[in-house]
């Protein structure tokens, strides 16, 4: 049994989005049904919608920065209950058996993780993302969102956030470290805030000074513009870690 869900979809590459319906599977024993409150717009959504990262499967419903509320749970679900605030990121399944899956690196699944949209699940069904009213996801690929974080703030953390948090954490960012963040767009502005919160000395490297006020507001200690003569030469050898978001 399946359910018809309202969605914003693009029927072919580079066409406008339109309102339509998609089919979601019925909730299985390990699934949760989520009523979506917000979905971030990741730049990869734009690339995928335009079929710039072929092969695109159409109609396509992008969105992998999803925040919402659990409205139904399968009979084997233990991690969530109806009413929980939850999020879903870039992928919604993996084999669960291989070495990467068993060590918490499901994104590197040997079978290929099932991406949240423009992907095929293990039954061969095309996946549809967060530009829709509801999504059905296996509980292991759903995260809790704390009360203190608003849905619209939490959603972009599910892709842009984790993308920059992961290397900062991996390289043990902390007090006494000099961290550079190259570029201050969707990813960079997250990296700056995380690195600052982790206690590092943070330098933003951007093309111009246009984002300096924002950057310092986000916690940067220093800001350099590559359009200014000699910027990179002066910084040579000064950083412990460089996060390149360009
Ligand atoms: Zn993304
Ligand atoms: Zn696997």
CSV table of C-alpha atoms and ligand atoms in Angstrom, one decimal, residues 41-45 53 64-65 90 117 158-160 163 187, ligand 1:
chain,number,residue,atom,x,y,z
A,41,UNK,CA,17.7,24.4,-0.4
A,42,UNK,CA,21.2,23.0,-0.9
A,43,UNK,CA,23.2,24.1,-3.9
A,44,UNK,CA,23.3,20.4,-4.9
A,45,UNK,CA,19.5,20.5,-5.3
A,53,UNK,CA,25.2,15.9,-12.0
A,64,UNK,CA,18.0,16.6,1.7
A,65,UNK,CA,17.9,19.1,4.6
A,90,UNK,CA,21.5,13.3,2.5
A,117,UNK,CA,16.3,11.9,-3.6
A,158,UNK,CA,21.6,18.3,7.9
A,159,UNK,CA,23.8,18.8,4.9
A,160,UNK,CA,25.7,22.2,4.9
A,163,UNK,CA,29.7,18.9,5.7
A,187,UNK,CA,29.0,26.0,3.8
B,1,LIG,ZN1,23.4,19.3,0.3
